[in-house]
PDB file of C-alpha atoms and ligand atoms in Angstrom:
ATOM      1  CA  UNK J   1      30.793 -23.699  -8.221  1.00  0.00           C
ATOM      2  CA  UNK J   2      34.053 -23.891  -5.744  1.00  0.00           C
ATOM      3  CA  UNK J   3      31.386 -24.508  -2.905  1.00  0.00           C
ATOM      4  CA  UNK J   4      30.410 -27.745  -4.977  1.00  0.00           C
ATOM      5  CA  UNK J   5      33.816 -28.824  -5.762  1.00  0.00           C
ATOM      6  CA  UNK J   6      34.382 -28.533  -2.119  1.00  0.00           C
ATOM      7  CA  UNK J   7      32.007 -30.051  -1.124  1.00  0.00           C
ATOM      8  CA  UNK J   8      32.480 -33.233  -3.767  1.00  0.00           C
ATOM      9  CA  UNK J   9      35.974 -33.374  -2.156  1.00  0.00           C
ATOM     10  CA  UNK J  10      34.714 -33.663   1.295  1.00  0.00           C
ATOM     11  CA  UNK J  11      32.430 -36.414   0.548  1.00  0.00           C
ATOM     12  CA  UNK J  12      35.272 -38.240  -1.239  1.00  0.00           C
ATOM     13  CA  UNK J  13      37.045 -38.099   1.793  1.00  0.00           C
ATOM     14  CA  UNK J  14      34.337 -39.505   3.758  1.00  0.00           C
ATOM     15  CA  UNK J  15      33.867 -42.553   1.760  1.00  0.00           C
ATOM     16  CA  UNK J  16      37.874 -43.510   1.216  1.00  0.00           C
ATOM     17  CA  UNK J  17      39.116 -45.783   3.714  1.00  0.00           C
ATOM     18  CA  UNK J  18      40.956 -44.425   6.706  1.00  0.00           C
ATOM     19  CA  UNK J  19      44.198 -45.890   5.820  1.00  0.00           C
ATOM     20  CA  UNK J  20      44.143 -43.972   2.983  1.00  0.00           C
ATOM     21  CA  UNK J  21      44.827 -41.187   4.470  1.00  0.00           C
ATOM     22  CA  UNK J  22      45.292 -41.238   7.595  1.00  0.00           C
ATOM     23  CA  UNK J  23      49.027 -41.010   9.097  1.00  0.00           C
ATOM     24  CA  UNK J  24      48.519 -42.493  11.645  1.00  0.00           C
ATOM     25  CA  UNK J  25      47.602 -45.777  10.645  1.00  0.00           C
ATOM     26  CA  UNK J  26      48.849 -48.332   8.159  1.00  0.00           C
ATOM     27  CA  UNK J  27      47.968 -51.928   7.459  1.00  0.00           C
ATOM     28  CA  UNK J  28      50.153 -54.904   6.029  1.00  0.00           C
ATOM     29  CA  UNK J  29      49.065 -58.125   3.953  1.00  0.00           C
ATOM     30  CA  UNK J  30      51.127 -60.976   5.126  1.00  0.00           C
ATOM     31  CA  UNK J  31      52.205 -63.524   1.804  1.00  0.00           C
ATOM     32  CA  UNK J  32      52.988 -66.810   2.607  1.00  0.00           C
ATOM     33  CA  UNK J  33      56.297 -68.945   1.063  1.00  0.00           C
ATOM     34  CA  UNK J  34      53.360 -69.994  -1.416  1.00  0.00           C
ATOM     35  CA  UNK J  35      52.771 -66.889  -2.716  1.00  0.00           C
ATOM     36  CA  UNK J  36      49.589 -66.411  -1.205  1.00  0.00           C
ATOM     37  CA  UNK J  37      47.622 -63.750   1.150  1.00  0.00           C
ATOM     38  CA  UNK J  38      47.989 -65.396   4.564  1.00  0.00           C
ATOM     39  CA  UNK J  39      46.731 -62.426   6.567  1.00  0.00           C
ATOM     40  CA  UNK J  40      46.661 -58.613   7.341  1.00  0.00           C
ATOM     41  CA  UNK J  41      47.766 -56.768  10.268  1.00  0.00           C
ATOM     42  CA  UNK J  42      46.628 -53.042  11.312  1.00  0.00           C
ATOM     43  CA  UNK J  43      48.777 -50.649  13.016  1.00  0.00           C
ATOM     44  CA  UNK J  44      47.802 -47.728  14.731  1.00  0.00           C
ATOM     45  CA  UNK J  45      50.442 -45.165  16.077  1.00  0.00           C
ATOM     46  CA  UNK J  46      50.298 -43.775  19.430  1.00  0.00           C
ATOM     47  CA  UNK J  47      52.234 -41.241  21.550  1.00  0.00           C
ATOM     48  CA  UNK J  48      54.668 -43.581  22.393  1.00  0.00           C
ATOM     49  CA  UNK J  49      55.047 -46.332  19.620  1.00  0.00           C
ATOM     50  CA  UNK J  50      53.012 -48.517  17.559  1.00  0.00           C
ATOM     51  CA  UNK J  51      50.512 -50.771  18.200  1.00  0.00           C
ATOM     52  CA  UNK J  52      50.126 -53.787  15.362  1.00  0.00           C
ATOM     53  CA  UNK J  53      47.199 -56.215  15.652  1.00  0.00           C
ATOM     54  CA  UNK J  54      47.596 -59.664  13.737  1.00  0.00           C
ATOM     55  CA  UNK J  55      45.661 -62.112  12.089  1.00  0.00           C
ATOM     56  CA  UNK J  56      47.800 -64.459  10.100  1.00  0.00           C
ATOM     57  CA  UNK J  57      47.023 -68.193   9.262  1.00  0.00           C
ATOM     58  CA  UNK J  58      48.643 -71.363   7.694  1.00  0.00           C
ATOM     59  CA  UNK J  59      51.851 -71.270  10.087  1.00  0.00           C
ATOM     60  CA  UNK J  60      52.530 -74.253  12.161  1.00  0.00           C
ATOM     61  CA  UNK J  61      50.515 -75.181  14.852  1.00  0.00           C
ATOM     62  CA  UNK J  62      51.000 -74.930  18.788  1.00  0.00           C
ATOM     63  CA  UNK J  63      54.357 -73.172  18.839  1.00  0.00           C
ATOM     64  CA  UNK J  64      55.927 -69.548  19.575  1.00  0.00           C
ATOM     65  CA  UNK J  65      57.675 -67.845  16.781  1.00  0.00           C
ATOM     66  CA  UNK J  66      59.697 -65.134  16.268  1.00  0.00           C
ATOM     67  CA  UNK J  67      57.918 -61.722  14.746  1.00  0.00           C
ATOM     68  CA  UNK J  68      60.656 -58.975  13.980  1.00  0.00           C
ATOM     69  CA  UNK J  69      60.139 -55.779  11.900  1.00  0.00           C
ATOM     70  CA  UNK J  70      62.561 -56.587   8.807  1.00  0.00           C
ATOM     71  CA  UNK J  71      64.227 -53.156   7.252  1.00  0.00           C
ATOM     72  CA  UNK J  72      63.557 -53.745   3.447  1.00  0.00           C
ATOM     73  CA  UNK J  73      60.058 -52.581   1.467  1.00  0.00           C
ATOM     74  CA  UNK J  74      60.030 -56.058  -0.093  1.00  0.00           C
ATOM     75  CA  UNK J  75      58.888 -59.709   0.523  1.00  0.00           C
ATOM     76  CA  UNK J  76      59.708 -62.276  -2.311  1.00  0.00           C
ATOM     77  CA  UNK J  77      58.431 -65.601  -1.604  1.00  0.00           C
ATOM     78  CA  UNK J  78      60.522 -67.692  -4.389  1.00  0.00           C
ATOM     79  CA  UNK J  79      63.593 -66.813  -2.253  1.00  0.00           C
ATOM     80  CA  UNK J  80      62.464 -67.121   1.443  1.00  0.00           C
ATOM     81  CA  UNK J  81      61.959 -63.001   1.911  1.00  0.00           C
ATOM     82  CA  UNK J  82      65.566 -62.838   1.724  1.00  0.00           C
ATOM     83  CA  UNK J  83      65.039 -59.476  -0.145  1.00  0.00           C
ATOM     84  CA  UNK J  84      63.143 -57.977   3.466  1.00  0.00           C
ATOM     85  CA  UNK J  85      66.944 -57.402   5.110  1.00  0.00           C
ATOM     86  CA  UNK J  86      67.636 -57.705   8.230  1.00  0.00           C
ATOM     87  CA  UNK J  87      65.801 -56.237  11.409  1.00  0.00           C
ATOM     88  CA  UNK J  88      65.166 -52.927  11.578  1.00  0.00           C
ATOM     89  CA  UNK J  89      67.711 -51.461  13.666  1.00  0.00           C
ATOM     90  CA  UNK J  90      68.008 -47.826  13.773  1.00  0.00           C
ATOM     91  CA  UNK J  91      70.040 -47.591  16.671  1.00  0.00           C
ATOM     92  CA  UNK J  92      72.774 -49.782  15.753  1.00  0.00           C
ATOM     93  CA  UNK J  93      72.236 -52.138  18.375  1.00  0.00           C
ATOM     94  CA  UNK J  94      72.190 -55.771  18.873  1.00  0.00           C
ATOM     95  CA  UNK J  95      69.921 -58.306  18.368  1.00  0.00           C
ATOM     96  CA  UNK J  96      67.383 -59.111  21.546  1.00  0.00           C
ATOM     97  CA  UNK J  97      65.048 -58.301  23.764  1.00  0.00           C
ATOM     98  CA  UNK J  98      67.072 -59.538  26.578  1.00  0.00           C
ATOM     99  CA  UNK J  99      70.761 -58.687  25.244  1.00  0.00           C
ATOM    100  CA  UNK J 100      73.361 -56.646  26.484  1.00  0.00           C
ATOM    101  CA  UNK J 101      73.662 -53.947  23.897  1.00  0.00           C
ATOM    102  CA  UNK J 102      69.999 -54.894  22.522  1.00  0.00           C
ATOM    103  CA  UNK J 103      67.741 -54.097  21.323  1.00  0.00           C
ATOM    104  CA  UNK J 104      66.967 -53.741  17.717  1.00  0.00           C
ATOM    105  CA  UNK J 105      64.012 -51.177  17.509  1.00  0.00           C
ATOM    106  CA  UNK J 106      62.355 -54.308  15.018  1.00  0.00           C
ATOM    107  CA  UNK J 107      62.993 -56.746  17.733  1.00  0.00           C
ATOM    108  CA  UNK J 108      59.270 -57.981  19.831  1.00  0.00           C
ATOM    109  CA  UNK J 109      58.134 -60.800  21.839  1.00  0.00           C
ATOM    110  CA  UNK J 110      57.554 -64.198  20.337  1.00  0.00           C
ATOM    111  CA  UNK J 111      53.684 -64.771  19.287  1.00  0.00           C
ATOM    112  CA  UNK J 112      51.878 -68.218  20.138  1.00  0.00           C
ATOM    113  CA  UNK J 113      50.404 -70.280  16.878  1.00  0.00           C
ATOM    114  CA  UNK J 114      47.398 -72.186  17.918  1.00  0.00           C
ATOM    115  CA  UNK J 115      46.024 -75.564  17.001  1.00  0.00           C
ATOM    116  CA  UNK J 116      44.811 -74.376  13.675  1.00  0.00           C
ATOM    117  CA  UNK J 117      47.759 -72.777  12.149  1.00  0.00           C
ATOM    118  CA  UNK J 118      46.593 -69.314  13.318  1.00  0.00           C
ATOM    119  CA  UNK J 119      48.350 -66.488  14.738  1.00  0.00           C
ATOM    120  CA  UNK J 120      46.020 -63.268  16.604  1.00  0.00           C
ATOM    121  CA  UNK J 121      48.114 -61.305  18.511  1.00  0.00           C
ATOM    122  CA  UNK J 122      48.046 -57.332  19.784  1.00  0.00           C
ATOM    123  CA  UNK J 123      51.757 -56.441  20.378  1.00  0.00           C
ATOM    124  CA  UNK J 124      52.686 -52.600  21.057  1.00  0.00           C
ATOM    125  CA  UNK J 125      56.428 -51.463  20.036  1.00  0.00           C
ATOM    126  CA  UNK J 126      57.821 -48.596  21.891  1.00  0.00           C
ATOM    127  CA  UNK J 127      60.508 -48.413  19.614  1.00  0.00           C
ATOM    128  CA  UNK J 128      58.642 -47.590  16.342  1.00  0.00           C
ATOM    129  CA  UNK J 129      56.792 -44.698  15.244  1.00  0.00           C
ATOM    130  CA  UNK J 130      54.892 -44.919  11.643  1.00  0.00           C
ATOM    131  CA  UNK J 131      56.838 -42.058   9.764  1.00  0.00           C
ATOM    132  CA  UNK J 132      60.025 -40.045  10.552  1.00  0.00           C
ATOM    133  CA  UNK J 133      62.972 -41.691  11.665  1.00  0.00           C
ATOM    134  CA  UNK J 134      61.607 -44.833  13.774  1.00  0.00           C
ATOM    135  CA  UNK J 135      59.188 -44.773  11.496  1.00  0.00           C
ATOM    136  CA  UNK J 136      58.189 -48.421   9.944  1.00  0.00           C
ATOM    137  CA  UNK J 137      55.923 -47.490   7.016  1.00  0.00           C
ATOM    138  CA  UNK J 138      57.447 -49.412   3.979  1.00  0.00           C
ATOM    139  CA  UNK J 139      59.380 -51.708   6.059  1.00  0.00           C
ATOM    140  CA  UNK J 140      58.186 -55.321   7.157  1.00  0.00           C
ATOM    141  CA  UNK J 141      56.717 -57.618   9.197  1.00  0.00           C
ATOM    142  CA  UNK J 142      58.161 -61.134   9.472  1.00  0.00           C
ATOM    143  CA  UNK J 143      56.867 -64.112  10.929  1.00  0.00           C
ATOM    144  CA  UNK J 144      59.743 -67.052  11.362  1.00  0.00           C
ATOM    145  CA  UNK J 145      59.565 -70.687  12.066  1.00  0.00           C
ATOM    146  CA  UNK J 146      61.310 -70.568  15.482  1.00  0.00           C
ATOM    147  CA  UNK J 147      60.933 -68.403  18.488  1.00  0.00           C
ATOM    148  CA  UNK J 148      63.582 -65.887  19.002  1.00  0.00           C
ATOM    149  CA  UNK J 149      65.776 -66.704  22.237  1.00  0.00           C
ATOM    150  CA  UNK J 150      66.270 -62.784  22.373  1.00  0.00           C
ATOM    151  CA  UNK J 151      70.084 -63.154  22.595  1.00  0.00           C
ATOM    152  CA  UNK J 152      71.913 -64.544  20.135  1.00  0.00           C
ATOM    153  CA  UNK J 153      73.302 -62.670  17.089  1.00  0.00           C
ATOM    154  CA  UNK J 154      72.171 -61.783  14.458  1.00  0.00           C
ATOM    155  CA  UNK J 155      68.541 -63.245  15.112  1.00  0.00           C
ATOM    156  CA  UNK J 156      68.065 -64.573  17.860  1.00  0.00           C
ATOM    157  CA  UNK J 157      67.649 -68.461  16.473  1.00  0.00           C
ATOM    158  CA  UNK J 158      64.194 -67.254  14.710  1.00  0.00           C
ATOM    159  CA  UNK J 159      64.599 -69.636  11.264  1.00  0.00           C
ATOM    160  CA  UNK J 160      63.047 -69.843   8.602  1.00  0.00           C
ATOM    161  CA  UNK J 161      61.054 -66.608   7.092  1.00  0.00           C
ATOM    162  CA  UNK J 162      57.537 -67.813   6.844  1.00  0.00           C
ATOM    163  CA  UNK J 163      55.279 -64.731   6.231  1.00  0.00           C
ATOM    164  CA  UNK J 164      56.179 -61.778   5.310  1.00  0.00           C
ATOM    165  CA  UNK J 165      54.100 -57.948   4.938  1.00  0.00           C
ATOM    166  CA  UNK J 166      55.020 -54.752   3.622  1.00  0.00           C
ATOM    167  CA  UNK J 167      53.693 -52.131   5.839  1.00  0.00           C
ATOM    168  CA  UNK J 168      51.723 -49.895   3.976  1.00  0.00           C
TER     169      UNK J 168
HETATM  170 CU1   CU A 201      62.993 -61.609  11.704  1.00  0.00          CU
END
């Protein structure tokens, strides 16, 4: 009889989706200001940070924009994603890439949205683990209307919060 449940278990295992649980990865839905799904991105944790892969749509077309890490498990479209607080930021630093006392451990690169309103991008933060201290699961991922100049405080310039996902 325990050889059964055993096995049972094992083959439940098998048939639940890796994210479920495995540590090492998580995925986030991106919502839109409208309320609705407006993409997913996967993240996979490495030795030395995380790597997040992103497919999000319905942003506007042939510009860069600012994608941050946002501290707060919580994106609420009727008020702009306010509720996601600020970057994720650890370290106490300041905001950018390229500033002096920089950077927030939520701070990356600006991502290109093409013709159609889409954004695909691979991006690898080496300032981010999933879990533990650095670690991002239940945080966010923002997508802004602007592209981040990677200087100025407290943002960098990156407007309006257009899509936001809870990293799960
Ligand atoms: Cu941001």
């Amino acid at each position: 009889m325990r050889t059964i449940l055993i096995a049972a278990a094992l083959a439940l295992t098998a048939v639940l989706p890796a994210t479920a649980q495995d540590k090492q990865t998580a995925i986030a839905n991106f919502v839109g200001l409208d309320g609705k799904q407006a993409g997913r991105a996967v993240l996979t944790e490495g030795k030395a940070g995380v790597l997040i892969e992103l497919d999000v749509s319905g942003l506007p077309a042939n510009r860069w924009v600012a994608f941050h890490i946002h501290e707060n498990n919580h994106c609420d479209h009727m008020h702009g994603f306010e509720s996601a607080g600020g970057h994720f930021n650890p370290a106490n630093a300041e905001h950018g890439l390229l500033a002096a006392n920089g950077p927030h451990a939520g701070d990356m690169p600006n991502q290109y949205v093409d013709q159609d309103g889409k954004l695909r991008a691979q991006v690898f933060n080496s300032m981010v683990l999933l879990d533990g201290k650095n670690g991002i699961r239940g945080r966010t991922l923002m997508i802004h209307a602007e592209s981040d100049d990677y200087r100025s405080q407290p943002v960098g310039g990156a407007g309006k919060r257009l899509a936001c996902a809870i990293i799960e």
